GROMACS .gro file of C-alpha atoms in nm:
model
  278
    1MET     CA    1  -0.018  -0.007  -0.004
    2ASN     CA    2   0.279   0.234   0.069
    3ASP     CA    3   0.424   0.224  -0.279
    4LEU     CA    4   0.038   0.273  -0.418
    5LEU     CA    5   0.010   0.559  -0.154
    6SER     CA    6   0.324   0.727  -0.232
    7PRO     CA    7   0.309   1.120  -0.189
    8ILE     CA    8   0.143   1.307  -0.480
    9SER     CA    9   0.320   1.612  -0.633
   10ASP     CA   10   0.113   1.941  -0.673
   11THR     CA   11   0.130   1.992  -1.043
   12GLN     CA   12  -0.104   2.311  -1.055
   13ASP     CA   13  -0.177   2.567  -0.821
   14THR     CA   14  -0.561   2.553  -0.677
   15PRO     CA   15  -0.709   2.846  -0.550
   16ARG     CA   16  -0.775   2.795  -0.150
   17LEU     CA   17  -1.112   2.730  -0.049
   18PRO     CA   18  -1.210   2.915   0.289
   19LEU     CA   19  -1.342   2.687   0.556
   20LYS     CA   20  -1.680   2.809   0.648
   21PRO     CA   21  -1.809   2.486   0.816
   22LEU     CA   22  -2.164   2.514   0.946
   23GLY     CA   23  -2.263   2.334   1.264
   24LYS     CA   24  -2.484   2.001   1.195
   25VAL     CA   25  -2.349   1.948   0.863
   26ILE     CA   26  -2.146   1.644   0.759
   27ALA     CA   27  -1.996   1.581   0.413
   28VAL     CA   28  -2.022   1.226   0.263
   29THR     CA   29  -1.765   1.195   0.013
   30SER     CA   30  -1.512   0.973  -0.146
   31GLY     CA   31  -1.178   1.003  -0.360
   32LYS     CA   32  -1.307   0.781  -0.639
   33GLY     CA   33  -1.636   0.728  -0.777
   34GLY     CA   34  -1.839   0.401  -0.718
   35ALA     CA   35  -1.717   0.400  -0.355
   36GLY     CA   36  -2.087   0.398  -0.244
   37LYS     CA   37  -2.122   0.741  -0.101
   38THR     CA   38  -2.468   0.804  -0.214
   39PHE     CA   39  -2.559   0.455  -0.092
   40VAL     CA   40  -2.398   0.544   0.241
   41ALA     CA   41  -2.575   0.899   0.271
   42ALA     CA   42  -2.939   0.769   0.192
   43ASN     CA   43  -2.915   0.462   0.412
   44LEU     CA   44  -2.751   0.669   0.689
   45ALA     CA   45  -3.014   0.905   0.684
   46ALA     CA   46  -3.267   0.632   0.734
   47ALA     CA   47  -3.069   0.485   1.027
   48LEU     CA   48  -3.053   0.826   1.184
   49ALA     CA   49  -3.424   0.930   1.126
   50ARG     CA   50  -3.546   0.587   1.269
   51ARG     CA   51  -3.362   0.700   1.580
   52GLY     CA   52  -3.573   1.025   1.579
   53HIS     CA   53  -3.364   1.248   1.441
   54LYS     CA   54  -3.472   1.501   1.165
   55VAL     CA   55  -3.246   1.451   0.893
   56LEU     CA   56  -3.199   1.619   0.530
   57VAL     CA   57  -2.973   1.479   0.242
   58LEU     CA   58  -2.867   1.763  -0.005
   59ASP     CA   59  -2.739   1.599  -0.323
   60ALA     CA   60  -2.433   1.828  -0.364
   61ASP     CA   61  -2.292   1.633  -0.681
   62LEU     CA   62  -2.451   1.922  -0.858
   63GLY     CA   63  -2.373   1.786  -1.230
   64LEU     CA   64  -2.407   1.430  -1.183
   65ALA     CA   65  -2.657   1.402  -0.941
   66ASN     CA   66  -2.811   1.049  -0.846
   67LEU     CA   67  -2.969   1.038  -0.518
   68ASP     CA   68  -3.290   1.046  -0.709
   69VAL     CA   69  -3.224   0.725  -0.879
   70VAL     CA   70  -3.124   0.553  -0.550
   71LEU     CA   71  -3.452   0.671  -0.376
   72ASN     CA   72  -3.664   0.598  -0.699
   73LEU     CA   73  -3.792   0.956  -0.674
   74HIS     CA   74  -3.895   1.181  -0.976
   75PRO     CA   75  -3.888   1.530  -0.872
   76LYS     CA   76  -4.047   1.775  -1.068
   77ILE     CA   77  -3.872   2.071  -0.870
   78THR     CA   78  -3.493   2.030  -0.804
   79LEU     CA   79  -3.211   2.266  -0.678
   80HIS     CA   80  -3.160   2.400  -1.009
   81ASP     CA   81  -3.496   2.567  -0.986
   82VAL     CA   82  -3.421   2.723  -0.644
   83PHE     CA   83  -3.111   2.847  -0.789
   84THR     CA   84  -3.267   3.005  -1.084
   85GLY     CA   85  -3.565   3.128  -0.852
   86LYS     CA   86  -3.825   2.923  -1.015
   87ALA     CA   87  -3.935   2.763  -0.704
   88THR     CA   88  -3.872   2.813  -0.326
   89LEU     CA   89  -3.652   2.622  -0.117
   90GLU     CA   90  -3.932   2.476   0.092
   91GLU     CA   91  -4.089   2.375  -0.241
   92ALA     CA   92  -3.785   2.181  -0.354
   93ILE     CA   93  -3.771   1.976  -0.021
   94LEU     CA   94  -3.910   1.610  -0.047
   95GLN     CA   95  -3.996   1.348   0.174
   96ALA     CA   96  -3.779   1.037   0.111
   97PRO     CA   97  -3.862   0.648   0.193
   98GLY     CA   98  -3.710   0.607   0.525
   99GLY     CA   99  -3.831   0.926   0.700
  100PHE     CA  100  -3.617   1.198   0.592
  101SER     CA  101  -3.594   1.490   0.376
  102VAL     CA  102  -3.428   1.522   0.034
  103LEU     CA  103  -3.296   1.828  -0.166
  104LEU     CA  104  -3.221   1.695  -0.515
  105ALA     CA  105  -3.010   1.819  -0.780
  106GLY     CA  106  -3.031   1.802  -1.150
  107SER     CA  107  -2.829   1.583  -1.357
  108GLY     CA  108  -2.627   1.673  -1.685
  109LEU     CA  109  -2.631   2.039  -1.576
  110VAL     CA  110  -2.305   2.161  -1.727
  111GLU     CA  111  -2.317   2.502  -1.558
  112TYR     CA  112  -2.274   2.348  -1.227
  113SER     CA  113  -1.969   2.134  -1.322
  114ARG     CA  114  -1.749   2.451  -1.216
  115LEU     CA  115  -1.745   2.666  -0.901
  116THR     CA  116  -1.875   3.006  -1.061
  117PRO     CA  117  -1.944   3.278  -0.806
  118GLU     CA  118  -2.300   3.225  -0.855
  119VAL     CA  119  -2.270   2.839  -0.777
  120ARG     CA  120  -2.087   2.928  -0.463
  121ASN     CA  121  -2.317   3.184  -0.304
  122ASP     CA  122  -2.639   2.977  -0.417
  123LEU     CA  123  -2.512   2.655  -0.234
  124LEU     CA  124  -2.386   2.869   0.055
  125ARG     CA  125  -2.713   3.014   0.083
  126ILE     CA  126  -2.906   2.707   0.031
  127ILE     CA  127  -2.708   2.525   0.318
  128ASP     CA  128  -2.732   2.817   0.555
  129GLY     CA  129  -3.102   2.814   0.490
  130LEU     CA  130  -3.123   2.439   0.597
  131VAL     CA  131  -2.918   2.383   0.905
  132PRO     CA  132  -3.168   2.572   1.136
  133ASN     CA  133  -3.453   2.320   1.040
  134TYR     CA  134  -3.277   2.009   1.091
  135ASP     CA  135  -3.088   1.808   1.338
  136ILE     CA  136  -2.817   1.678   1.071
  137VAL     CA  137  -2.760   1.765   0.731
  138LEU     CA  138  -2.592   1.490   0.513
  139LEU     CA  139  -2.416   1.648   0.197
  140ASP     CA  140  -2.398   1.393  -0.079
  141THR     CA  141  -2.096   1.532  -0.246
  142GLY     CA  142  -1.926   1.460  -0.595
  143ALA     CA  143  -1.618   1.205  -0.587
  144GLY     CA  144  -1.249   1.362  -0.608
  145ILE     CA  145  -1.118   1.687  -0.572
  146SER     CA  146  -1.317   1.940  -0.831
  147ASP     CA  147  -1.350   2.282  -0.704
  148VAL     CA  148  -1.715   2.238  -0.645
  149VAL     CA  149  -1.670   1.919  -0.429
  150LEU     CA  150  -1.421   2.096  -0.253
  151PHE     CA  151  -1.639   2.382  -0.163
  152ALA     CA  152  -1.921   2.176  -0.076
  153VAL     CA  153  -1.707   1.973   0.160
  154SER     CA  154  -1.571   2.304   0.317
  155LEU     CA  155  -1.904   2.379   0.444
  156ALA     CA  156  -1.930   2.074   0.636
  157SER     CA  157  -1.817   2.046   0.998
  158GLU     CA  158  -1.729   1.681   0.994
  159VAL     CA  159  -1.622   1.485   0.663
  160LEU     CA  160  -1.716   1.105   0.639
  161MET     CA  161  -1.467   0.975   0.390
  162ILE     CA  162  -1.623   0.645   0.193
  163ALA     CA  163  -1.339   0.420   0.060
  164THR     CA  164  -1.332   0.058  -0.058
  165PRO     CA  165  -1.014  -0.200   0.007
  166GLU     CA  166  -0.955  -0.136  -0.370
  167PRO     CA  167  -0.606   0.013  -0.435
  168THR     CA  168  -0.730   0.282  -0.657
  169SER     CA  169  -0.995   0.390  -0.400
  170LEU     CA  170  -0.744   0.416  -0.124
  171THR     CA  171  -0.527   0.609  -0.327
  172ASP     CA  172  -0.762   0.842  -0.441
  173ALA     CA  173  -0.884   0.876  -0.069
  174TYR     CA  174  -0.544   0.979   0.013
  175ALA     CA  175  -0.511   1.221  -0.251
  176THR     CA  176  -0.846   1.361  -0.161
  177ILE     CA  177  -0.765   1.391   0.211
  178LYS     CA  178  -0.415   1.549   0.129
  179VAL     CA  179  -0.607   1.815  -0.066
  180LEU     CA  180  -0.852   1.877   0.218
  181VAL     CA  181  -0.539   1.896   0.462
  182SER     CA  182  -0.370   2.149   0.271
  183GLN     CA  183  -0.660   2.373   0.133
  184GLN     CA  184  -0.891   2.343   0.405
  185GLN     CA  185  -0.671   2.294   0.726
  186ARG     CA  186  -0.865   1.968   0.791
  187GLN     CA  187  -0.721   1.806   1.121
  188THR     CA  188  -0.974   1.478   1.135
  189VAL     CA  189  -1.118   1.284   0.868
  190ARG     CA  190  -1.359   1.013   0.942
  191ILE     CA  191  -1.328   0.670   0.753
  192VAL     CA  192  -1.604   0.439   0.641
  193VAL     CA  193  -1.473   0.124   0.470
  194ASN     CA  194  -1.736  -0.006   0.222
  195GLN     CA  195  -1.746  -0.337   0.072
  196ALA     CA  196  -1.530  -0.513   0.334
  197ALA     CA  197  -1.450  -0.857   0.343
  198ARG     CA  198  -1.564  -0.889   0.652
  199THR     CA  199  -1.684  -0.666   0.951
  200GLY     CA  200  -1.339  -0.550   1.122
  201ALA     CA  201  -1.136  -0.573   0.806
  202GLY     CA  202  -1.110  -0.203   0.750
  203LEU     CA  203  -0.945  -0.071   1.061
  204PRO     CA  204  -0.609  -0.243   0.938
  205ILE     CA  205  -0.669  -0.060   0.612
  206THR     CA  206  -0.733   0.292   0.794
  207ASN     CA  207  -0.441   0.221   0.992
  208GLN     CA  208  -0.212   0.178   0.710
  209LEU     CA  209  -0.332   0.476   0.546
  210GLN     CA  210  -0.296   0.672   0.860
  211GLN     CA  211   0.077   0.559   0.843
  212VAL     CA  212   0.127   0.699   0.505
  213LEU     CA  213  -0.036   1.033   0.595
  214ASP     CA  214   0.181   1.072   0.916
  215ARG     CA  215   0.458   1.023   0.667
  216PHE     CA  216   0.383   1.261   0.411
  217VAL     CA  217   0.106   1.496   0.519
  218THR     CA  218   0.080   1.757   0.809
  219THR     CA  219  -0.134   2.048   0.857
  220ALA     CA  220   0.018   2.406   0.830
  221ALA     CA  221   0.064   2.414   1.174
  222GLY     CA  222   0.259   2.119   1.148
  223HIS     CA  223   0.027   1.857   1.320
  224PRO     CA  224  -0.036   1.520   1.184
  225ILE     CA  225  -0.390   1.442   1.018
  226ARG     CA  226  -0.587   1.225   1.240
  227LEU     CA  227  -0.811   0.955   1.083
  228VAL     CA  228  -1.101   0.809   1.282
  229HIS     CA  229  -1.219   0.492   1.179
  230MET     CA  230  -1.587   0.476   1.207
  231GLY     CA  231  -1.681   0.101   1.083
  232ASP     CA  232  -1.708  -0.127   0.786
  233ILE     CA  233  -2.010  -0.207   0.587
  234PRO     CA  234  -1.931  -0.570   0.441
  235ILE     CA  235  -1.972  -0.695   0.109
  236ASP     CA  236  -2.346  -0.838   0.133
  237PRO     CA  237  -2.551  -0.959  -0.146
  238GLU     CA  238  -2.851  -0.751  -0.035
  239VAL     CA  239  -2.691  -0.427  -0.102
  240ARG     CA  240  -2.703  -0.518  -0.493
  241GLN     CA  241  -3.063  -0.636  -0.473
  242ALA     CA  242  -3.169  -0.314  -0.302
  243VAL     CA  243  -2.965  -0.114  -0.547
  244MET     CA  244  -3.136  -0.273  -0.822
  245ARG     CA  245  -3.487  -0.241  -0.687
  246ARG     CA  246  -3.388   0.133  -0.609
  247GLN     CA  247  -3.505   0.053  -0.254
  248LEU     CA  248  -3.326   0.185   0.078
  249LEU     CA  249  -3.128  -0.109   0.237
  250MET     CA  250  -3.264   0.008   0.593
  251GLN     CA  251  -3.619  -0.070   0.433
  252ASN     CA  252  -3.560  -0.363   0.226
  253SER     CA  253  -3.348  -0.581   0.462
  254PRO     CA  254  -3.292  -0.418   0.785
  255GLY     CA  255  -3.133  -0.718   0.940
  256CYS     CA  256  -2.909  -0.817   0.685
  257PRO     CA  257  -2.513  -0.750   0.776
  258ALA     CA  258  -2.458  -0.426   0.561
  259ALA     CA  259  -2.760  -0.279   0.716
  260GLN     CA  260  -2.671  -0.363   1.071
  261ALA     CA  261  -2.319  -0.211   0.990
  262ILE     CA  262  -2.517   0.131   0.867
  263THR     CA  263  -2.707   0.119   1.212
  264GLN     CA  264  -2.373   0.088   1.393
  265LEU     CA  265  -2.247   0.391   1.201
  266ALA     CA  266  -2.557   0.621   1.304
  267THR     CA  267  -2.490   0.516   1.669
  268ARG     CA  268  -2.129   0.627   1.649
  269LEU     CA  269  -2.219   0.954   1.479
  270GLU     CA  270  -2.510   0.958   1.732
  271ASN     CA  271  -2.272   0.957   2.025
  272THR     CA  272  -1.960   1.083   1.894
  273VAL     CA  273  -2.015   1.347   1.620
  274MET     CA  274  -2.365   1.503   1.658
  275PRO     CA  275  -2.316   1.626   2.029
  276LYS     CA  276  -2.064   1.830   1.908
  277LEU     CA  277  -2.228   1.975   1.585
  278ALA     CA  278  -2.542   2.068   1.802
   0.00000   0.00000   0.00000
């Protein structure tokens, strides 16, 4: 892994994004597409709602949104309509299966693939307007380190990085964490290992990633970045069945191993993260 996660050179100057974290906001992100962040965000929201929390998931993958597909929703009003003034924020919020709220983005909208001043201000205004009305807001971001993704992450008080055991996923997670440290001065990133071979298999992976970060990445103040292993979601055939049926795993198969792992993740967030965000 150390060879795969060797230091990544900075080939271009990327503008620093000011960190404006808002309480009660958690960014669910990943370094690589296909890690399962939308699946985790939606089912984690359902698990938190089941525990009595008022939760909203915002599809912050503005250009390639697919939260609507995961939830089998067909919105008539999206975040695009709010941005353009065609609808109010309240009109765009939908109730999702699982007992939580969603704010869906449109897919294939090229104008949201870059962080223009308009997109930046609109996104900040929307999230700022949502926070007072919910116990927790989950941002389902895009993957990688585009300026839109990084700005969305910068608005969150906590980062939940979803990675799989695949070397490419871990390499991209490392690269993304490095950018979060250098541009946003992040000192803590929380890791969830999805598609783990078994429960507990992700902790050694997180520890290896921590060792590489300790060697190559420090904050501006010279402090090491701290990874917090929040748990694993094991490989489970019920996950594929739920995804193909466009149903939440927490509703379709709440007793399966993957659903139990997501419930445990919700409990850890409830006990360790949410009290600090209140």
